[in-house]
Coordinates of N, CA and C in Angstrom, one line a residue:
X127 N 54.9 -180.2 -20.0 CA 55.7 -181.4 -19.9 C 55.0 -182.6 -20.4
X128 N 53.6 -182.9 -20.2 CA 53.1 -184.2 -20.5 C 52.9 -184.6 -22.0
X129 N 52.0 -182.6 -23.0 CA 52.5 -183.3 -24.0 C 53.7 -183.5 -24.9
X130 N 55.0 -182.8 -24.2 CA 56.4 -183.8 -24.8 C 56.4 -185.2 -24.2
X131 N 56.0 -185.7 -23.2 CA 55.7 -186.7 -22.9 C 55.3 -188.1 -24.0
X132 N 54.4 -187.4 -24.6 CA 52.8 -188.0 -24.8 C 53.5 -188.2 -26.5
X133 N 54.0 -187.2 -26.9 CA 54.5 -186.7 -28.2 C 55.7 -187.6 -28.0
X134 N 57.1 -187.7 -27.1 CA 57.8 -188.6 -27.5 C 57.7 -190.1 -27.3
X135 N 56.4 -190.7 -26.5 CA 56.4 -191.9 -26.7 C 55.5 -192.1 -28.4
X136 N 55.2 -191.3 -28.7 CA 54.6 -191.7 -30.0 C 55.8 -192.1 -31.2
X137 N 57.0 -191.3 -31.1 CA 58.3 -191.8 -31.5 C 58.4 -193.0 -32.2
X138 N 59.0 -193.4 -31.1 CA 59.0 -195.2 -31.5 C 58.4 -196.0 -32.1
X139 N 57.4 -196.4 -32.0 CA 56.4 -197.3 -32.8 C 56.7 -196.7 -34.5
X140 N 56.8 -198.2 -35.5 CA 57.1 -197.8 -36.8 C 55.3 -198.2 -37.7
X141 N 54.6 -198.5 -36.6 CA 53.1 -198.1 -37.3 C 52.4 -198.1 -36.1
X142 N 50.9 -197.0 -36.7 CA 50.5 -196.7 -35.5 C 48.7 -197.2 -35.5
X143 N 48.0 -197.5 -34.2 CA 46.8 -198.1 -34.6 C 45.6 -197.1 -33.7
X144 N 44.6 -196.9 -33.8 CA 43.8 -196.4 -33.0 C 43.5 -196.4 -31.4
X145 N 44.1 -197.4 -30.9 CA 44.3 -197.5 -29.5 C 45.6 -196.6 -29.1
X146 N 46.5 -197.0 -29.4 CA 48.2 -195.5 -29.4 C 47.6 -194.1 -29.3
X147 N 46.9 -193.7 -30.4 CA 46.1 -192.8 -30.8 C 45.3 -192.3 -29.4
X148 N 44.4 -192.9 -29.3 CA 43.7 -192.6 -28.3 C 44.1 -192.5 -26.9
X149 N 45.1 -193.6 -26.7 CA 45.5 -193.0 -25.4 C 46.8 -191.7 -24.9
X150 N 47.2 -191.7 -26.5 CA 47.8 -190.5 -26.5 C 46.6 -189.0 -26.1
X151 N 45.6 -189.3 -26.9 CA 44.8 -187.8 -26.6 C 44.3 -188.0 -25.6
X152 N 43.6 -189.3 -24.8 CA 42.9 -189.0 -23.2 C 44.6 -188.6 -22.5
X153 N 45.8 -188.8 -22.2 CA 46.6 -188.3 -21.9 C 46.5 -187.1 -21.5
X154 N 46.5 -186.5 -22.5 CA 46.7 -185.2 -23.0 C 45.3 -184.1 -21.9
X155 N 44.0 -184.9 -22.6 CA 42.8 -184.2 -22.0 C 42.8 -184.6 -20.8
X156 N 43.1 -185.9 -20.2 CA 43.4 -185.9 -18.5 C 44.3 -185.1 -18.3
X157 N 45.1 -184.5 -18.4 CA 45.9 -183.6 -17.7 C 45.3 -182.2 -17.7
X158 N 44.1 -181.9 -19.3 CA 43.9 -180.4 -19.0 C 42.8 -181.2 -17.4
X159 N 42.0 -181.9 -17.7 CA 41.1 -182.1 -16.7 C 41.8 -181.9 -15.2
X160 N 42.5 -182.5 -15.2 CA 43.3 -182.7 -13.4 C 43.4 -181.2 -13.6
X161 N 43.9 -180.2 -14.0 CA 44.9 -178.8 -14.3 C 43.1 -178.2 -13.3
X162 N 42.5 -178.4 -14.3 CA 41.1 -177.9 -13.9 C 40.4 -178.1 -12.5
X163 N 40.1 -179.2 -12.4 CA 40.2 -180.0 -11.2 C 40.9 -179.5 -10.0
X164 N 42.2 -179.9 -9.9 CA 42.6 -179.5 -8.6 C 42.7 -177.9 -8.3
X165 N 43.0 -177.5 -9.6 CA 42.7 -175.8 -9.0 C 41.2 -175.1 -8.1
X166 N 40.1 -176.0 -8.9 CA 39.2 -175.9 -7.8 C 39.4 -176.4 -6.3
X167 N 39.9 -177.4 -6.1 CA 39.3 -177.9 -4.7 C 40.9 -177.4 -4.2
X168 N 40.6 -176.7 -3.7 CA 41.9 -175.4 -3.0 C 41.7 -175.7 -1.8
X169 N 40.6 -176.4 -0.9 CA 41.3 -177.0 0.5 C 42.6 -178.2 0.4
X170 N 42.6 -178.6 -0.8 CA 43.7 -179.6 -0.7 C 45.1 -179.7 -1.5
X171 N 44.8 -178.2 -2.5 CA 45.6 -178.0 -3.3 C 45.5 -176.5 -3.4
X172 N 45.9 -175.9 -1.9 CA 46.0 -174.3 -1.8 C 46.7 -173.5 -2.5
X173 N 48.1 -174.0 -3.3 CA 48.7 -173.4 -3.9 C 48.4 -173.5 -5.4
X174 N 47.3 -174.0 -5.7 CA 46.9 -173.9 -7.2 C 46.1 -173.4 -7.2
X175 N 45.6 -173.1 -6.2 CA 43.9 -171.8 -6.3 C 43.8 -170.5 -7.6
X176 N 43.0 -170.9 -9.0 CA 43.1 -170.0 -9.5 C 44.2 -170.4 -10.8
X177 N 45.1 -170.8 -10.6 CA 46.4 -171.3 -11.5 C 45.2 -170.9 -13.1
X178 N 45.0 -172.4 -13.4 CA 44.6 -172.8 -14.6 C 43.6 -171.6 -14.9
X179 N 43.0 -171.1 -14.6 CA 42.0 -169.7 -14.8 C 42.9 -168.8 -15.3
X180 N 43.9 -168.6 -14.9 CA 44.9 -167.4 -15.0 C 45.9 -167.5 -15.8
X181 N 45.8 -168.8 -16.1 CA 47.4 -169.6 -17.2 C 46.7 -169.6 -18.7
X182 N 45.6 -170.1 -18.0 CA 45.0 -170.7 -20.0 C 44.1 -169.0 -20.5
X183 N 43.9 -168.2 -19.5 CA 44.2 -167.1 -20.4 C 44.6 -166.4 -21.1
X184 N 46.1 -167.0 -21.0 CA 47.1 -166.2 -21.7 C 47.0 -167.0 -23.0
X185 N 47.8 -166.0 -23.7 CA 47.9 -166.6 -25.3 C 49.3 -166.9 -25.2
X186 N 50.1 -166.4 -25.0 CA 51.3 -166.7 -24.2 C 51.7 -168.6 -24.2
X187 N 50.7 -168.8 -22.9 CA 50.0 -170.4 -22.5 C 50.3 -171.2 -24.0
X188 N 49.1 -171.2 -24.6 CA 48.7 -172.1 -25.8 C 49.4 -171.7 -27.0
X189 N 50.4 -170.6 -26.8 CA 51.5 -170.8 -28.1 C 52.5 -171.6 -27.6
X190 N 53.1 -171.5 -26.1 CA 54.2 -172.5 -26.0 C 53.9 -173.9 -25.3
X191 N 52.2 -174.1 -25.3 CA 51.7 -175.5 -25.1 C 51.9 -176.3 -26.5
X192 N 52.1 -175.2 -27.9 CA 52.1 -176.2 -29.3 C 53.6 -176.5 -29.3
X193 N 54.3 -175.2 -29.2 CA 56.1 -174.7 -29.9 C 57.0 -175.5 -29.0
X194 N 56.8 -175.8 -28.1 CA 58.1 -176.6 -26.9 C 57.9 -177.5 -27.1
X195 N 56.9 -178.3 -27.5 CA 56.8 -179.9 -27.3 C 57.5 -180.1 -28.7
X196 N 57.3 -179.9 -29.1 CA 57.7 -180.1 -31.2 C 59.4 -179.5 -31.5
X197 N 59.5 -178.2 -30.7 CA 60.6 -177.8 -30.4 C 62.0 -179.1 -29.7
X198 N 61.2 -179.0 -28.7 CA 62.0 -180.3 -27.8 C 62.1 -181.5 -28.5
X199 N 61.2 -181.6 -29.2 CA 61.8 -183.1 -30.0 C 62.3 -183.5 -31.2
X200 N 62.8 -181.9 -31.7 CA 63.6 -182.2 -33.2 C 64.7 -183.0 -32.6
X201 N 65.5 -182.4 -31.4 CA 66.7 -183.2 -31.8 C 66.6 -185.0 -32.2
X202 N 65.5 -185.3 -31.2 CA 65.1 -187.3 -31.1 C 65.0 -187.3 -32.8
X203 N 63.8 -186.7 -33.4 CA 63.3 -186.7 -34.9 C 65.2 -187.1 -36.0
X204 N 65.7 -186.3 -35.3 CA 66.8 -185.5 -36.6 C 67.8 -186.8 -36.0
X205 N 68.1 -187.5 -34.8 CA 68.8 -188.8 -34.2 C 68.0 -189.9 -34.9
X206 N 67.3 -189.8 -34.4 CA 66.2 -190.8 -35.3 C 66.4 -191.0 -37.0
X207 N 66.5 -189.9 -37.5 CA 66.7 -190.1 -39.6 C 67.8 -190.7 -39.4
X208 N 68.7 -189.9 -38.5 CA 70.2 -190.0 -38.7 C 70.2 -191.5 -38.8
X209 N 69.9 -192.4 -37.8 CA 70.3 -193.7 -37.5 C 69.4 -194.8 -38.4
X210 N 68.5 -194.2 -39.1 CA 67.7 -195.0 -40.3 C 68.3 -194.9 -41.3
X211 N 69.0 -193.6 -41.7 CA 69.2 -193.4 -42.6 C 70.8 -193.9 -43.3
X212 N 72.2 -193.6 -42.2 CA 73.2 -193.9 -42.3 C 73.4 -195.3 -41.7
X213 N 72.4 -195.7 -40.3 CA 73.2 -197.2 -40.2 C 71.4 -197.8 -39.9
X214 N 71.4 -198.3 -41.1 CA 69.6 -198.6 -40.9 C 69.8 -200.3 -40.6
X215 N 69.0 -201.0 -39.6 CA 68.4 -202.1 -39.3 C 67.6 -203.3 -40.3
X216 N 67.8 -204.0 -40.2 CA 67.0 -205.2 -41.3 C 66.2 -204.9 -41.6
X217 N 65.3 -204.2 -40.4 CA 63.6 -204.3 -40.7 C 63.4 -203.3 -41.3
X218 N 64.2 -201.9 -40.6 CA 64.4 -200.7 -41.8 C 64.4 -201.3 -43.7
X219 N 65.3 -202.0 -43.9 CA 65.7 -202.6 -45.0 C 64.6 -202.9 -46.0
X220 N 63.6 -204.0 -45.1 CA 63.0 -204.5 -45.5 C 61.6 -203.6 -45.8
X221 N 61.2 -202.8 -45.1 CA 60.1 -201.9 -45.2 C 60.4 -201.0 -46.6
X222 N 61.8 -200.4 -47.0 CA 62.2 -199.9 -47.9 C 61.7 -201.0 -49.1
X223 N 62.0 -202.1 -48.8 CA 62.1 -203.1 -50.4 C 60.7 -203.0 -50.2
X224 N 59.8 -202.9 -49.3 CA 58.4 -203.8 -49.4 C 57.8 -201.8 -50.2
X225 N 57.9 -200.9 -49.6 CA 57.5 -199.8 -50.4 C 57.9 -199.7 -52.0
X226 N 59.0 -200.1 -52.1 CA 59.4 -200.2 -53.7 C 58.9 -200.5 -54.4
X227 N 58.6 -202.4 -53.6 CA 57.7 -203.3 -54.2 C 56.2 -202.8 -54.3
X228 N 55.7 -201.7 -53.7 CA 54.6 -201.4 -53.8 C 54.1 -200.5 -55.0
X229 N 55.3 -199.5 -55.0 CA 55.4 -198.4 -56.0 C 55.5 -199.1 -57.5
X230 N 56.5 -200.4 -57.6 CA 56.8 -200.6 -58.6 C 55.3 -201.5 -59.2
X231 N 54.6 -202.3 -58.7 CA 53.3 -203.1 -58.7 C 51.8 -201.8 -58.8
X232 N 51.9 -200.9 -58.6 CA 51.1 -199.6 -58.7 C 51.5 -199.1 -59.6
X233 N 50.5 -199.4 -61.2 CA 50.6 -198.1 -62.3 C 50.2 -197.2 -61.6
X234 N 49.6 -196.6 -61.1 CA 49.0 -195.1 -60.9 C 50.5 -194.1 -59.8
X235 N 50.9 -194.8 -59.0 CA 52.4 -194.5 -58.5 C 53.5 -193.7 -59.2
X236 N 53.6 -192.3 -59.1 CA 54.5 -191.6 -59.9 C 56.0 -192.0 -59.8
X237 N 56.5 -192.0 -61.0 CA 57.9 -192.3 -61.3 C 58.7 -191.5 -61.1
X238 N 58.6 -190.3 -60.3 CA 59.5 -189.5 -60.2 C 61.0 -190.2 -59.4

C-alpha cells in the first residue's frame, strides 16, 4: 500500500527536485524498517511475530511489491494524458511552446 502511496503522490508535480526524491525513498525504506521492527518486538505487536521473516521470503512478496503499485496507477497515468492531452491548461500550453522553442534553437535536436 505505501509504495502506491509514495508512487502516486509523485504524480502531480510537473518537475521534480531532489528533496521529492528523497523523501519519496526514506518513505519507502521507513516502512521496510518499521515492517522489520515491530515484528521483532512481539511483546507489543504479538500478532506480527515473524510476519516480515516469512513475507520477504517469498518471491511471490517482491514481484507484487513492484507489479501492483505501477499496475494500480495506470488508470491516474492514462486520466492524466487524457486531460493534457484533449483539454490541456495554459501552463500545459505554454511548456509545449517553451519545448519547441527549445528544439527549434538546438541544431543538434532531431527534426523528426
Amino acid at each position: 500500500a505505501l509504495p502506491r502511496v509514495c508512487l502516486c503522490c509523485c504524480c502531480p508535480p510537473s518537475s521534480w527536485n531532489w528533496i521529492m526524491h528523497l523523501a519519496v525513498w526514506i518513505s519507502i525504506a521507513g516502512w521496510f524498517l518499521f515492517s522489520y521492527v515491530a515484528q521483532s518486538l512481539y511483546y507489543f505487536f504479538p500478532f506480527l511475530e515473524g510476519t516480515f521473516d516469512i513475507v520477504s521470503a517469498s518471491s511471490n512478496y517482491w514481484l507484487f511489491l513492484l507489479l501492483v503499485p505501477f499496475t494500480v496507477l495506470i488508470p491516474d497515468w492514462v486520466c492524466k494524458f487524457a486531460k493534457r492531452w484533449y483539454s490541456p491548461e495554459l501552463f500545459h500550453l505554454i511548456q509545449e511552446e517553451s519545448k519547441l522553442e527549445k528544439k527549434k534553437n538546438n541544431p543538434f535536436a532531431s527534426r523528426a
